[in-house]
Each structure stands twice: as C-alpha cells, then as structure tokens.
C-alpha cells in the first residue's frame, strides 16, 4: 500500500512538472499569467477565477454528498475529501477512472453500489454540458456554416432538441441505461454495478442536475474571467457560446488522463474563438490557465489526502449511524 501511494505521488508530481514547468507552451502561459497578475494587468479577473476554484470543487463535493447519502450516512467533509482524492487518482488514469476509486474508498460500505452513484454524478454533469454545449455549437453552425440554408438550419435546431431530450431521458429512467449495458455483451459484466441507479428518487436526481448546472456556470465564469484577463475582446454572447462549445467538444473525446485533456480543450477553444476573430495566444493562455487552476492545483492538494488514505478499513459491526459521518 505504501509503494502504491508513493507511485501515485511520484507519477502525479511528474505529470504536474511536465505540464506546468517542462512543457514550454504551458510554462509560457503560466509565466504570462503571473506577470499580468503581479503587474496589475488582469489581476482582478485572475484572482476572481482563483477564488472560484474552491467553489467549483465544493459544488462537486455537494453533489457527491447528495448522491452518497443514498448509500450510507456521510458528512460533507468526507465527501469533499473523496472528491479531491478522486481528482488526484483520476489525474493519472485513463478517462479519469481513478475518480471512481477515490470516491468509493472514502465510503465504509456498499462500495460496489457506489460505482453506480459516481457514474450517475458524472452523467448529470454530462447532461449540463450537452445542454449548454449544443446550444453554443448551434450558434456557430447557424452563423458561420449554414447561413442562407433555412431548411438545414431548421434541421439542426430540431436535432439539438432531440439530442438533449435523448440525453436527459435516461437520467430519470436509468433502467434504460442498465438495459443498454446488459444488451452489449462486452459491457454486461458491469451492469450489476449500475443497478443502484434506478433506486434514486427524482428529487435527488433533480438536485444533482441543478448542482451540475451551477458547477458548469462556475466553469464558464472562470474561463470568461481568464479570457478577460488575457485581453480577449469577444462579446459576451458569442464568447459564452464558444466556451460552451469548447467544453462539449472536450467531453466527447476520450482521454488517456487529465494531461491529455489539455490538447483537446485548446484545439477546440482556439478554433471557435478564431471564428470570432480572436488571436490564438490569448485564448490558448486562458485555456491552459483554466486547466492549471481547476485540475493541476487541486490534484496537487489532493495528494495530501491520498497519502493519508486508508484503503483497507476495519469494519466495526456495531457502529452508530452518527459515527458513520466522520
């Protein structure tokens, strides 16, 4: 167990070093951010984006707390710790599957059921991302790619509505997701982990979805503040559409780890903001800085909890419910 913790620590620190210091583009963006802050240019927006970081992950912890309480009594403090541990473990694993491990290890029982709960929370975030992102991409399709084609415009609008309905429906009828997984032979062995999902009442699902929406708004606000700090001059409406489209395109591309997300987000952001006439460097700098603030820094903080993590807990047979919520 000690060797595993040490390996995770070294790998995480190595990736952080490679991302923030060794990689020339990221290092230049970070130096530019520090220079602007220390010189007074963009100081307010950058500090505001930084202050939103704990709110961002606090909302994620709140969402996990709402979902985890359906499985066992759990405190918000433990939920926040689980989110940071999951973020750190997810930093070094394909498609951030370590996020699942980090959260379930903080629970004391029903850990297999917790896999379905984590998936449910991520699905709620996907619903929010798809809802905003499809509207953002719709703006670019209508303005830049389909002007003068009213039939095609009507078609993509209808497709947007259908797509959002198709994504939202399984959230409140998760038995459809379970059935879909069972129908695919290679995935069938995972279906038992998802059987907990249909037991969640609509009230908890709606809460999780609303929290996901709030967290998405915080993400957008951070990106907007960093774009402002770096001197991007796009109007609020088109800029919001570009931000939403960027987040959607990033979420649709599987990644090897959190480091791989950087390239996907930067490519999407520079393309969409390029259509608005914005230069590449300010957009690239803002996007890289967003990654540092929301992924790299919290992952480093989460290392403290990873090193203190007790993977194998001694289960006490008669433990009052109050003691469950540490």
XYZ file of C-alpha atoms in Angstrom:
326
model
C 0.000 0.000 0.000
C 2.865 2.387 0.823
C 4.517 1.587 -2.515
C 1.244 2.299 -4.322
C 0.857 5.668 -2.603
C 4.464 6.556 -3.430
C 3.981 5.587 -7.074
C 0.836 7.730 -7.351
C 2.638 10.637 -5.699
C 5.666 10.468 -7.997
C 3.549 9.990 -11.130
C 1.256 12.899 -10.249
C 4.150 15.220 -9.432
C 5.903 14.152 -12.630
C 2.866 14.945 -14.750
C 2.378 18.260 -12.958
C 6.021 19.155 -13.604
C 5.759 18.143 -17.240
C 2.508 20.087 -17.692
C 3.336 23.307 -15.874
C 7.115 23.635 -15.991
C 8.763 21.344 -18.555
C 6.240 21.952 -21.345
C 7.242 25.228 -22.992
C 3.747 26.356 -24.018
C 2.248 25.796 -20.585
C 5.204 27.346 -18.803
C 4.988 30.429 -21.008
C 1.262 30.767 -20.368
C 1.751 30.410 -16.647
C 4.576 32.957 -16.607
C 2.347 35.315 -18.567
C -0.433 34.834 -16.051
C 1.894 35.595 -13.136
C 3.359 38.611 -14.925
C -0.074 40.068 -15.613
C -1.141 39.476 -12.019
C 1.963 40.986 -10.427
C 1.990 43.951 -12.794
C -1.667 44.725 -12.134
C -2.976 43.811 -15.583
C -5.797 41.349 -15.265
C -5.213 40.966 -11.529
C -8.877 41.261 -10.610
C -10.201 38.689 -13.121
C -7.414 36.211 -12.343
C -7.949 36.452 -8.592
C -11.697 36.063 -9.098
C -11.124 32.927 -11.177
C -8.795 31.586 -8.498
C -11.350 32.256 -5.752
C -13.950 30.327 -7.743
C -11.773 27.183 -7.668
C -12.878 26.019 -4.184
C -16.474 26.853 -5.102
C -16.159 24.676 -8.203
C -14.981 21.621 -6.296
C -17.213 22.453 -3.340
C -20.210 22.131 -5.640
C -18.888 18.793 -6.900
C -18.489 17.655 -3.287
C -22.043 18.808 -2.553
C -23.336 16.768 -5.495
C -21.432 13.670 -4.363
C -22.703 14.196 -0.800
C -26.299 14.195 -2.057
C -25.709 11.009 -4.038
C -23.595 9.194 -1.417
C -26.137 9.778 1.365
C -28.464 7.462 -0.533
C -25.959 4.687 0.221
C -24.804 5.477 3.762
C -24.623 8.400 6.213
C -21.723 10.594 5.139
C -20.537 14.069 6.070
C -19.845 16.898 3.636
C -16.262 16.973 4.883
C -15.719 13.361 3.889
C -17.425 13.998 0.566
C -15.086 16.906 -0.172
C -12.089 14.762 0.725
C -13.373 11.974 -1.546
C -13.681 14.397 -4.456
C -10.095 15.632 -4.050
C -8.756 12.073 -3.732
C -10.720 11.064 -6.825
C -9.406 14.081 -8.719
C -5.806 13.172 -7.902
C -6.225 9.497 -8.793
C -8.136 10.440 -11.926
C -5.279 12.701 -12.989
C -3.099 9.681 -13.796
C -5.665 7.153 -15.049
C -7.366 6.656 -18.460
C -10.645 8.570 -18.753
C -10.162 9.506 -15.081
C -11.399 6.141 -13.835
C -9.360 6.788 -10.697
C -12.121 9.212 -9.744
C -14.341 6.204 -9.057
C -11.712 4.558 -6.842
C -11.043 7.736 -4.884
C -14.690 8.211 -4.005
C -15.625 4.639 -3.166
C -12.581 4.223 -0.896
C -13.950 7.017 1.280
C -17.136 5.030 1.892
C -17.431 2.380 4.599
C -19.997 0.111 2.990
C -21.776 -0.617 -0.311
C -18.690 0.296 -2.303
C -19.799 -1.612 -5.387
C -23.082 0.308 -5.378
C -21.037 3.496 -5.152
C -19.739 2.849 -8.683
C -23.245 3.447 -9.991
C -23.559 6.566 -7.840
C -20.319 8.036 -9.220
C -21.470 7.277 -12.762
C -24.781 8.987 -12.013
C -22.999 12.127 -10.830
C -20.829 12.222 -13.919
C -23.856 11.665 -16.110
C -25.611 14.653 -14.507
C -22.576 16.782 -15.375
C -22.691 15.428 -18.927
C -26.359 16.428 -19.249
C -25.491 20.007 -18.245
C -22.519 20.053 -20.623
C -24.547 18.728 -23.551
C -27.448 21.133 -22.913
C -25.246 24.226 -22.927
C -22.705 22.941 -25.443
C -25.207 22.015 -28.141
C -26.733 25.482 -27.910
C -23.255 27.002 -28.163
C -22.325 24.932 -31.220
C -25.743 25.662 -32.714
C -24.852 29.355 -32.654
C -21.689 28.710 -34.692
C -23.468 26.400 -37.126
C -26.206 28.933 -37.809
C -23.874 31.927 -38.050
C -20.788 30.564 -39.825
C -21.659 27.314 -41.570
C -25.339 27.386 -42.570
C -26.275 30.995 -43.393
C -28.675 31.083 -46.306
C -29.810 27.461 -45.789
C -33.074 27.767 -43.812
C -34.014 24.094 -44.220
C -30.650 22.960 -42.870
C -30.903 25.476 -40.025
C -34.307 24.134 -39.047
C -32.909 20.616 -39.197
C -30.004 21.294 -36.817
C -32.319 23.114 -34.400
C -34.625 20.087 -34.339
C -31.636 17.774 -33.963
C -30.418 19.823 -30.990
C -33.783 19.465 -29.239
C -33.946 15.720 -29.931
C -30.369 15.174 -28.757
C -30.962 16.976 -25.465
C -34.166 15.026 -24.846
C -32.337 11.771 -25.608
C -29.598 12.629 -23.103
C -31.977 13.825 -20.365
C -34.452 10.922 -20.543
C -32.071 8.191 -19.244
C -31.278 10.300 -16.186
C -34.830 9.914 -14.862
C -35.263 6.455 -16.375
C -31.873 4.950 -15.615
C -33.271 1.455 -16.097
C -32.807 2.264 -19.786
C -29.084 2.725 -19.232
C -28.858 -0.525 -17.279
C -30.749 -2.375 -20.029
C -28.489 -0.860 -22.693
C -25.371 -2.013 -20.839
C -26.827 -5.506 -20.389
C -27.582 -5.680 -24.123
C -23.911 -5.203 -25.040
C -22.055 -8.416 -24.279
C -18.609 -6.909 -23.501
C -20.269 -4.461 -21.070
C -22.687 -6.915 -19.488
C -20.408 -7.653 -16.532
C -20.618 -4.003 -15.489
C -24.419 -3.905 -15.322
C -24.517 -5.146 -11.710
C -22.685 -2.022 -10.622
C -25.398 0.185 -12.139
C -28.435 -1.473 -10.577
C -28.374 1.096 -7.768
C -29.196 3.897 -10.214
C -32.960 3.229 -10.638
C -33.379 3.364 -6.842
C -32.581 7.100 -6.748
C -35.743 9.227 -6.405
C -36.387 12.044 -8.873
C -35.822 14.643 -6.133
C -32.190 13.605 -5.614
C -31.595 13.397 -9.366
C -33.006 16.894 -9.860
C -30.804 18.229 -7.055
C -27.729 16.618 -8.616
C -28.638 18.044 -12.018
C -29.131 21.557 -10.632
C -25.813 21.382 -8.775
C -24.175 20.222 -12.008
C -25.651 23.253 -13.745
C -24.274 25.575 -11.056
C -20.858 23.963 -11.332
C -20.960 24.335 -15.105
C -21.758 28.038 -14.664
C -18.717 28.397 -12.378
C -16.521 26.741 -15.022
C -17.812 29.158 -17.660
C -17.316 32.146 -15.362
C -13.719 31.117 -14.663
C -12.958 30.720 -18.347
C -14.585 34.068 -19.111
C -12.598 35.822 -16.385
C -9.319 34.367 -17.645
C -10.155 35.343 -21.227
C -10.810 38.871 -19.973
C -7.515 38.883 -18.078
C -5.611 37.933 -21.232
C -7.317 40.604 -23.316
C -9.863 38.637 -25.368
C -12.379 41.164 -26.702
C -15.243 38.923 -27.909
C -18.779 39.960 -26.962
C -20.355 38.174 -24.002
C -22.905 36.174 -26.011
C -20.583 34.733 -28.694
C -17.840 34.184 -26.102
C -20.250 32.189 -23.918
C -21.243 30.103 -26.947
C -17.562 29.427 -27.699
C -16.880 28.432 -24.092
C -19.876 26.082 -24.052
C -18.863 24.551 -27.380
C -15.308 24.057 -26.130
C -16.444 22.182 -23.017
C -18.739 19.952 -25.071
C -16.092 19.030 -27.623
C -13.614 18.242 -24.836
C -16.120 15.992 -23.053
C -16.834 13.997 -26.226
C -13.213 12.980 -26.776
C -11.887 10.149 -24.551
C -8.561 10.960 -22.938
C -5.693 8.922 -21.566
C -5.517 11.107 -18.462
C -6.160 14.661 -17.308
C -3.000 15.804 -19.070
C -4.399 14.686 -22.431
C -7.452 16.919 -21.928
C -5.243 19.958 -22.386
C -4.734 19.500 -26.121
C -8.392 18.760 -26.832
C -9.644 21.825 -24.992
C -7.037 24.144 -26.503
C -7.724 22.975 -30.053
C -11.473 23.463 -29.604
C -11.137 26.844 -27.907
C -8.712 28.315 -30.430
C -10.880 27.161 -33.356
C -14.165 28.530 -32.009
C -12.692 31.814 -30.796
C -10.788 32.039 -34.082
C -14.149 32.151 -35.857
C -14.922 35.193 -33.704
C -11.724 36.852 -34.871
C -9.749 36.386 -31.667
C -5.994 35.658 -31.828
C -4.731 32.267 -30.730
C -2.288 33.204 -27.963
C -4.697 34.915 -25.502
C -7.254 32.101 -25.892
C -4.573 29.437 -25.534
C -3.175 31.117 -22.426
C -6.600 31.411 -20.806
C -7.448 27.782 -21.564
C -4.152 26.475 -20.182
C -4.542 28.628 -17.083
C -8.050 27.248 -16.554
C -6.613 23.726 -16.610
C -3.925 24.671 -14.096
C -6.422 26.292 -11.725
C -9.085 23.583 -11.837
C -7.114 20.377 -12.399
C -3.392 20.717 -11.686
C -3.591 22.711 -8.438
C -6.445 20.686 -6.852
C -4.700 17.442 -7.911
C -1.593 18.556 -6.044
C -3.697 19.413 -2.987
C -5.402 16.030 -3.209
C -2.033 14.308 -2.834
C -2.132 15.186 0.870
C -5.291 13.118 1.271
C -4.028 10.290 -0.959
C -1.003 9.825 1.284
C -3.275 9.639 4.346
C -5.830 7.384 2.689
C -6.736 4.125 4.388
C -7.664 1.754 1.619
C -8.475 -1.140 3.926
C -10.759 -0.037 6.701
C -11.572 -2.153 9.716
C -15.309 -2.548 9.804
C -16.899 -2.370 13.188
C -20.007 -4.444 13.490
C -21.964 -2.218 15.869
C -21.312 1.341 14.909
C -23.945 4.007 15.468
C -25.070 5.988 12.429
C -23.744 9.186 13.914
C -20.235 7.757 13.889
C -20.527 6.960 10.172
C -20.371 10.650 9.270
C -16.842 11.463 10.349
